[in-house]
Amino acid sequence: MKSMIGLTLGLGMSFLVNAQTIPTLAKVYSGNTVETSINASQKNPKVQNQTIVATLTILKQDGQHVEFMYQNPSYKAYEIGTISADGKKLQISYKGGFGVYDITGNKLVGCGSGRASEGPFSQWINTYYAWCDDLTAK
């Protein structure tokens, strides 16, 4: 019986410690996205590099689970993510891709990749991209 009480208390304390490491993210982050995309069409392959201004707005955070909107001048998407148990990473998923941010103070810095999945069929059928964000809370 003593060991069962100890185990229960230990697990309860473990949950309390882990719950304290999950940061509450700021409402709005903004900064730059560096993006490389390739249209891998055999007839007309094209690589494009660009740096664009972007905003990430947290819509809802429930502990480790995050819903947000990412927006730049030509793209707007609703995405989801999960904060790691140690509170240092935010793994995200969105239509066509995924990525990981490091959470450091008021900054989200990370990279990901995906496949275009919107617009005219001929424009996205063979288009892939990789991106890196450097975003700071306002």
XYZ file of N, CA, C and O in Angstrom:
552
model
N 0.831 -1.193 0.000
C 0.000 0.000 0.000
C 0.875 1.255 0.000
O 0.566 2.208 -0.695
N 1.980 1.231 0.767
C 2.863 2.372 0.833
C 3.469 2.692 -0.537
O 3.570 3.844 -0.932
N 3.868 1.637 -1.260
C 4.469 1.860 -2.577
C 3.439 2.404 -3.565
O 3.775 3.186 -4.458
N 2.192 2.009 -3.425
C 1.148 2.506 -4.317
C 0.906 3.992 -4.067
O 0.746 4.767 -5.017
N 0.913 4.401 -2.816
C 0.744 5.817 -2.483
C 1.932 6.605 -3.015
O 1.771 7.668 -3.627
N 3.135 6.078 -2.849
C 4.345 6.731 -3.356
C 4.307 6.875 -4.871
O 4.657 7.925 -5.420
N 3.873 5.819 -5.566
C 3.770 5.856 -7.020
C 2.752 6.901 -7.464
O 2.999 7.694 -8.368
N 1.611 6.930 -6.803
C 0.565 7.898 -7.140
C 1.066 9.322 -6.922
O 0.885 10.188 -7.774
N 1.720 9.581 -5.795
C 2.256 10.911 -5.519
C 3.345 11.276 -6.524
O 3.400 12.399 -7.022
N 4.191 10.322 -6.843
C 5.271 10.558 -7.811
C 4.730 10.915 -9.180
O 5.196 11.855 -9.827
N 3.742 10.181 -9.642
C 3.140 10.477 -10.949
C 2.446 11.827 -10.934
O 2.534 12.592 -11.884
N 1.755 12.112 -9.851
C 1.067 13.397 -9.729
C 2.055 14.550 -9.762
O 1.841 15.554 -10.444
N 3.165 14.433 -9.064
C 4.203 15.465 -9.065
C 4.821 15.594 -10.449
O 5.119 16.683 -10.907
N 5.007 14.488 -11.136
C 5.565 14.495 -12.486
C 4.676 15.295 -13.426
O 5.157 16.090 -14.233
N 3.368 15.096 -13.346
C 2.442 15.851 -14.186
C 2.498 17.338 -13.862
O 2.452 18.168 -14.752
N 2.621 17.693 -12.586
C 2.704 19.093 -12.198
C 3.969 19.738 -12.748
O 3.948 20.853 -13.261
N 5.095 19.048 -12.673
C 6.355 19.576 -13.186
C 6.259 19.769 -14.696
O 6.630 20.801 -15.237
N 5.744 18.767 -15.425
C 5.617 18.886 -16.877
C 4.653 19.991 -17.267
O 4.888 20.697 -18.234
N 3.571 20.158 -16.534
C 2.601 21.187 -16.862
C 3.216 22.574 -16.724
O 2.850 23.492 -17.437
N 4.175 22.731 -15.828
C 4.791 24.034 -15.610
C 5.785 24.405 -16.711
O 6.123 25.560 -16.856
N 6.262 23.452 -17.497
C 7.244 23.764 -18.523
C 6.613 24.164 -19.848
O 7.307 24.614 -20.738
N 5.317 24.004 -19.999
C 4.646 24.360 -21.249
C 4.426 25.869 -21.257
O 3.663 26.398 -20.455
N 5.076 26.586 -22.188
C 4.910 28.042 -22.214
C 3.571 28.442 -22.808
O 3.008 27.727 -23.636
N 3.074 29.583 -22.382
C 1.921 30.185 -23.036
C 2.492 31.068 -24.131
O 3.261 31.992 -23.857
N 2.158 30.752 -25.369
C 2.714 31.494 -26.495
C 2.060 32.861 -26.616
O 0.900 33.052 -26.232
N 2.815 33.821 -27.146
C 2.291 35.164 -27.384
C 1.187 35.090 -28.439
O 1.082 34.103 -29.166
N 0.381 36.110 -28.536
C -0.740 36.130 -29.479
C -0.276 36.283 -30.931
O -0.774 35.616 -31.823
N 0.697 37.158 -31.189
C 1.126 37.435 -32.563
C 2.654 37.431 -32.650
O 3.327 38.052 -31.836
N 3.174 36.739 -33.656
C 4.592 36.722 -33.990
C 4.733 37.232 -35.417
O 3.906 36.913 -36.274
N 5.764 38.006 -35.686
C 5.993 38.452 -37.059
C 7.483 38.471 -37.347
O 8.306 38.491 -36.436
N 7.795 38.432 -38.630
C 9.191 38.433 -39.044
C 9.310 37.989 -40.478
O 8.423 38.249 -41.300
N 10.394 37.284 -40.794
C 10.672 36.878 -42.168
C 10.581 35.378 -42.374
O 10.934 34.595 -41.484
N 10.137 35.012 -43.559
C 10.161 33.637 -44.037
C 11.080 33.601 -45.244
O 10.933 34.408 -46.159
N 12.033 32.689 -45.232
C 12.874 32.443 -46.394
C 12.356 31.156 -47.014
O 12.268 30.132 -46.341
N 11.992 31.235 -48.289
C 11.355 30.087 -48.942
C 12.090 29.729 -50.232
O 12.477 30.600 -51.000
N 12.269 28.448 -50.430
C 12.800 27.924 -51.682
C 11.750 26.983 -52.238
O 11.273 26.103 -51.535
N 11.378 27.199 -53.495
C 10.398 26.308 -54.108
C 10.934 25.817 -55.443
O 11.776 26.459 -56.071
N 10.448 24.662 -55.832
C 10.833 24.096 -57.117
C 9.607 23.514 -57.792
O 8.825 22.804 -57.173
N 9.442 23.878 -59.036
C 8.452 23.235 -59.881
C 9.253 22.203 -60.654
O 10.056 22.550 -61.519
N 9.070 20.953 -60.333
C 9.896 19.881 -60.884
C 9.362 19.336 -62.208
O 9.609 18.194 -62.565
N 8.646 20.163 -62.942
C 8.130 19.764 -64.243
C 9.284 19.374 -65.165
O 10.312 20.047 -65.204
N 9.136 18.291 -65.894
C 10.192 17.866 -66.816
C 10.325 18.836 -67.980
O 11.401 18.997 -68.534
N 9.235 19.501 -68.364
C 9.275 20.425 -69.498
C 9.887 21.773 -69.119
O 10.583 22.385 -69.908
N 9.591 22.246 -67.915
C 10.017 23.588 -67.546
C 10.347 23.673 -66.048
O 9.641 24.331 -65.298
N 11.425 23.010 -65.600
C 11.758 23.069 -64.169
C 12.175 24.494 -63.771
O 12.807 25.197 -64.553
N 11.762 24.891 -62.571
C 12.050 26.249 -62.127
C 12.259 26.256 -60.620
O 11.445 25.731 -59.874
N 13.364 26.866 -60.166
C 13.642 27.030 -58.742
C 13.493 28.510 -58.420
O 13.950 29.373 -59.174
N 12.836 28.783 -57.306
C 12.623 30.163 -56.901
C 12.992 30.317 -55.434
O 12.621 29.486 -54.600
N 13.721 31.386 -55.104
C 14.079 31.719 -53.724
C 13.503 33.089 -53.412
O 13.579 33.995 -54.245
N 12.944 33.235 -52.216
C 12.408 34.536 -51.830
C 12.395 34.695 -50.320
O 12.320 33.723 -49.580
N 12.483 35.932 -49.874
C 12.316 36.281 -48.468
C 11.083 37.164 -48.385
O 10.979 38.158 -49.116
N 10.144 36.783 -47.526
C 8.884 37.511 -47.409
C 8.552 37.774 -45.943
O 8.998 37.054 -45.059
N 7.779 38.807 -45.711
C 7.311 39.149 -44.365
C 6.131 38.243 -44.038
O 5.267 38.012 -44.882
N 6.101 37.707 -42.811
C 5.037 36.785 -42.411
C 4.558 37.094 -41.000
O 5.277 37.702 -40.206
N 3.337 36.645 -40.716
C 2.745 36.791 -39.389
C 2.145 35.456 -38.967
O 1.495 34.787 -39.767
N 2.374 35.072 -37.737
C 1.780 33.870 -37.155
C 0.936 34.340 -35.968
O 1.461 34.976 -35.050
N -0.371 34.075 -36.019
C -1.292 34.518 -34.973
C -1.856 33.300 -34.252
O -2.472 32.436 -34.880
N -1.631 33.227 -32.952
C -2.165 32.134 -32.144
C -3.664 32.372 -31.962
O -4.086 33.409 -31.440
N -4.464 31.424 -32.413
C -5.913 31.529 -32.284
C -6.408 30.873 -30.998
O -7.357 31.351 -30.374
N -5.752 29.774 -30.612
C -6.176 29.039 -29.413
C -5.010 28.188 -28.926
O -4.315 27.563 -29.730
N -4.801 28.185 -27.623
C -3.822 27.288 -27.015
C -4.472 26.598 -25.840
O -5.016 27.243 -24.961
N -4.424 25.281 -25.860
C -4.957 24.467 -24.775
C -3.813 23.582 -24.300
O -3.604 22.497 -24.828
N -3.027 24.085 -23.340
C -1.849 23.347 -22.873
C -0.844 23.207 -23.999
O -0.365 24.191 -24.548
N -0.555 21.959 -24.382
C 0.424 21.687 -25.430
C -0.142 21.874 -26.836
O 0.609 21.968 -27.798
N -1.441 21.937 -26.984
C -2.075 21.981 -28.302
C -2.337 23.422 -28.722
O -2.887 24.206 -27.958
N -1.944 23.736 -29.966
C -2.010 25.108 -30.458
C -2.706 25.134 -31.820
O -2.437 24.295 -32.678
N -3.598 26.112 -32.008
C -4.202 26.380 -33.310
C -3.779 27.796 -33.684
O -3.822 28.699 -32.857
N -3.355 27.978 -34.934
C -2.902 29.299 -35.337
C -3.137 29.552 -36.817
O -3.467 28.649 -37.577
N -2.944 30.830 -37.210
C -3.043 31.224 -38.601
C -1.688 31.775 -39.013
O -1.114 32.625 -38.320
N -1.183 31.278 -40.135
C 0.057 31.785 -40.729
C -0.334 32.582 -41.959
O -1.168 32.147 -42.751
N 0.269 33.763 -42.117
C -0.100 34.605 -43.254
C 1.117 35.364 -43.770
O 1.918 35.888 -42.984
N 1.246 35.398 -45.100
C 2.202 36.272 -45.763
C 1.439 36.960 -46.901
O 0.252 36.701 -47.075
N 2.064 37.841 -47.676
C 1.300 38.577 -48.695
C 0.561 37.707 -49.715
O -0.443 38.143 -50.280
N 1.009 36.477 -49.937
C 0.345 35.660 -50.962
C -0.252 34.359 -50.434
O -0.734 33.544 -51.213
N -0.255 34.159 -49.116
C -0.666 32.860 -48.580
C -1.254 33.051 -47.190
O -0.729 33.818 -46.376
N -2.342 32.340 -46.925
C -2.960 32.355 -45.597
C -3.413 30.934 -45.298
O -4.082 30.306 -46.122
N -3.029 30.419 -44.133
C -3.390 29.043 -43.799
C -3.671 28.916 -42.309
O -3.062 29.598 -41.484
N -4.599 28.021 -41.999
C -4.886 27.669 -40.612
C -4.159 26.368 -40.332
O -4.261 25.415 -41.113
N -3.413 26.347 -39.219
C -2.532 25.231 -38.927
C -2.695 24.798 -37.476
O -3.288 25.513 -36.672
N -2.164 23.634 -37.172
C -2.187 23.126 -35.797
C -0.775 22.744 -35.381
O 0.087 22.514 -36.227
N -0.566 22.675 -34.076
C 0.746 22.299 -33.587
C 0.669 21.740 -32.180
O -0.347 21.870 -31.492
N 1.773 21.122 -31.775
C 1.900 20.572 -30.429
C 3.236 21.014 -29.843
O 4.275 20.867 -30.492
N 3.198 21.558 -28.647
C 4.410 21.955 -27.947
C 4.990 20.722 -27.266
O 4.262 19.945 -26.639
N 6.309 20.546 -27.374
C 6.972 19.395 -26.762
C 6.822 19.430 -25.245
O 6.569 20.486 -24.650
N 6.984 18.278 -24.616
C 6.809 18.161 -23.165
C 7.759 19.074 -22.392
O 7.421 19.555 -21.308
N 8.941 19.351 -22.952
C 9.887 20.239 -22.266
C 9.639 21.717 -22.589
O 10.325 22.597 -22.080
N 8.667 21.996 -23.459
C 8.300 23.369 -23.779
C 9.266 24.094 -24.698
O 9.176 25.306 -24.860
N 10.163 23.374 -25.368
C 11.189 24.020 -26.183
C 10.949 23.943 -27.683
O 11.625 24.605 -28.457
N 9.996 23.134 -28.124
C 9.739 22.963 -29.557
C 8.237 23.015 -29.823
O 7.436 22.586 -29.009
N 7.900 23.526 -31.003
C 6.528 23.518 -31.489
C 6.536 22.794 -32.824
O 7.116 23.279 -33.791
N 5.937 21.609 -32.855
C 5.834 20.844 -34.100
C 4.508 21.200 -34.740
O 3.474 21.164 -34.083
N 4.543 21.556 -36.037
C 3.318 21.979 -36.708
C 2.986 21.081 -37.895
O 3.854 20.415 -38.452
N 1.712 21.113 -38.242
C 1.228 20.371 -39.391
C 0.192 21.224 -40.109
O -0.588 21.931 -39.475
N 0.229 21.158 -41.423
C -0.725 21.912 -42.227
C -0.959 21.162 -43.528
O -0.220 20.225 -43.848
N -1.955 21.583 -44.276
C -2.274 20.912 -45.526
C -1.048 20.934 -46.436
O -0.604 21.995 -46.859
N -0.464 19.783 -46.668
C 0.660 19.681 -47.582
C 2.026 19.714 -46.950
O 3.026 19.637 -47.664
N 2.135 19.847 -45.614
C 3.480 19.924 -45.059
C 3.553 19.864 -43.551
O 2.568 19.637 -42.862
N 4.767 20.077 -43.056
C 5.028 20.044 -41.615
C 6.267 20.875 -41.327
O 7.024 21.245 -42.232
N 6.499 21.161 -40.046
C 7.680 21.908 -39.644
C 7.867 21.871 -38.146
O 7.011 21.369 -37.412
N 8.996 22.403 -37.689
C 9.308 22.456 -36.263
C 9.927 23.812 -35.950
O 10.836 24.269 -36.657
N 9.415 24.457 -34.903
C 9.967 25.712 -34.405
C 10.664 25.458 -33.075
O 10.190 24.661 -32.261
N 11.764 26.182 -32.826
C 12.346 26.274 -31.496
C 11.653 27.434 -30.799
O 11.465 28.506 -31.404
N 11.268 27.233 -29.548
C 10.642 28.288 -28.750
C 11.718 28.819 -27.808
O 12.205 28.094 -26.938
N 12.125 30.074 -28.009
C 13.166 30.680 -27.185
C 12.717 32.074 -26.792
O 12.723 32.983 -27.641
N 12.296 32.229 -25.549
C 11.810 33.534 -25.101
C 10.635 33.992 -25.934
O 9.624 33.305 -26.026
N 10.785 35.140 -26.603
C 9.694 35.679 -27.415
C 9.873 35.379 -28.907
O 9.312 36.047 -29.748
N 10.661 34.337 -29.229
C 10.934 34.005 -30.629
C 10.482 32.591 -30.983
O 10.526 31.691 -30.163
N 10.036 32.459 -32.221
C 9.793 31.162 -32.851
C 10.708 31.116 -34.076
O 10.575 31.949 -34.981
N 11.647 30.186 -34.080
C 12.577 30.046 -35.198
C 12.530 28.597 -35.637
O 12.723 27.689 -34.815
N 12.233 28.366 -36.916
C 12.137 26.982 -37.362
C 12.040 26.856 -38.865
O 12.000 27.843 -39.594
N 12.007 25.596 -39.294
C 11.970 25.273 -40.718
C 10.996 24.130 -40.971
O 10.627 23.407 -40.050
N 10.629 23.983 -42.225
C 9.742 22.896 -42.613
C 9.731 22.737 -44.118
O 10.487 23.399 -44.839
N 8.861 21.873 -44.578
C 8.747 21.644 -46.014
C 7.340 21.185 -46.342
O 6.579 20.792 -45.459
N 7.019 21.230 -47.619
C 5.686 20.822 -48.025
C 5.565 20.713 -49.521
O 6.534 20.844 -50.269
N 4.350 20.503 -49.917
C 4.013 20.383 -51.332
C 2.814 21.278 -51.592
O 1.829 21.235 -50.852
N 2.902 22.094 -52.633
C 1.786 22.971 -52.964
C 0.564 22.124 -53.268
O 0.665 21.060 -53.863
N -0.591 22.599 -52.823
C -1.803 21.805 -53.020
C -3.011 22.670 -53.345
O -4.128 22.252 -53.167
N -2.769 23.888 -53.795
C -3.874 24.769 -54.151
C -3.566 25.469 -55.457
O -2.431 25.498 -55.902
N -4.580 26.047 -56.057
C -4.412 26.761 -57.313
C -4.629 25.837 -58.492
O -5.008 24.677 -58.339
N -4.363 26.358 -59.703
C -4.543 25.538 -60.900
C -3.670 24.286 -60.851
O -2.514 24.346 -60.446
N -4.229 23.183 -61.265
C -3.557 21.887 -61.219
C -2.158 21.945 -61.830
O -1.200 21.442 -61.260
N -2.028 22.599 -62.952
C -0.742 22.639 -63.648
C 0.328 23.373 -62.849
O 1.511 23.115 -63.020
N -0.060 24.261 -61.935
C 0.921 25.016 -61.150
C 1.427 24.243 -59.943
O 2.524 24.478 -59.483
N 0.633 23.338 -59.381
C 1.072 22.701 -58.142
C 1.383 21.227 -58.261
O 1.925 20.630 -57.332
N 1.129 20.595 -59.380
C 1.291 19.146 -59.480
C 2.702 18.698 -59.106
O 2.882 17.690 -58.459
N 3.719 19.449 -59.487
C 5.101 19.062 -59.193
C 5.833 20.106 -58.360
O 7.048 20.216 -58.449
N 5.118 20.912 -57.586
C 5.760 21.986 -56.843
C 5.980 21.597 -55.379
O 5.052 21.204 -54.690
N 7.222 21.727 -54.955
C 7.634 21.434 -53.588
C 8.333 22.665 -53.033
O 8.899 23.454 -53.784
N 8.312 22.814 -51.700
C 8.978 23.971 -51.123
C 9.534 23.642 -49.736
O 9.088 22.713 -49.062
N 10.522 24.427 -49.355
C 11.096 24.374 -48.013
C 11.136 25.811 -47.503
O 11.292 26.748 -48.282
N 10.976 25.979 -46.204
C 10.918 27.317 -45.632
C 11.600 27.365 -44.278
O 11.726 26.337 -43.601
N 12.047 28.544 -43.901
C 12.548 28.808 -42.553
C 11.993 30.150 -42.102
O 12.005 31.123 -42.848
N 11.463 30.175 -40.874
C 10.891 31.390 -40.288
C 11.755 31.880 -39.162
O 12.340 31.085 -38.401
N 11.820 33.193 -39.004
C 12.436 33.841 -37.849
C 11.425 34.872 -37.371
O 11.329 35.965 -37.936
N 10.619 34.494 -36.380
C 9.480 35.296 -35.957
C 9.654 35.743 -34.501
O 10.123 34.980 -33.660
N 9.252 36.979 -34.223
C 9.359 37.544 -32.879
C 7.988 38.022 -32.429
O 7.246 38.605 -33.224
N 7.676 37.799 -31.156
C 6.384 38.230 -30.604
C 6.332 39.746 -30.577
O 7.315 40.424 -30.275
N 5.161 40.277 -30.905
C 4.941 41.730 -30.868
C 4.647 42.170 -29.458
O 4.087 41.466 -28.676
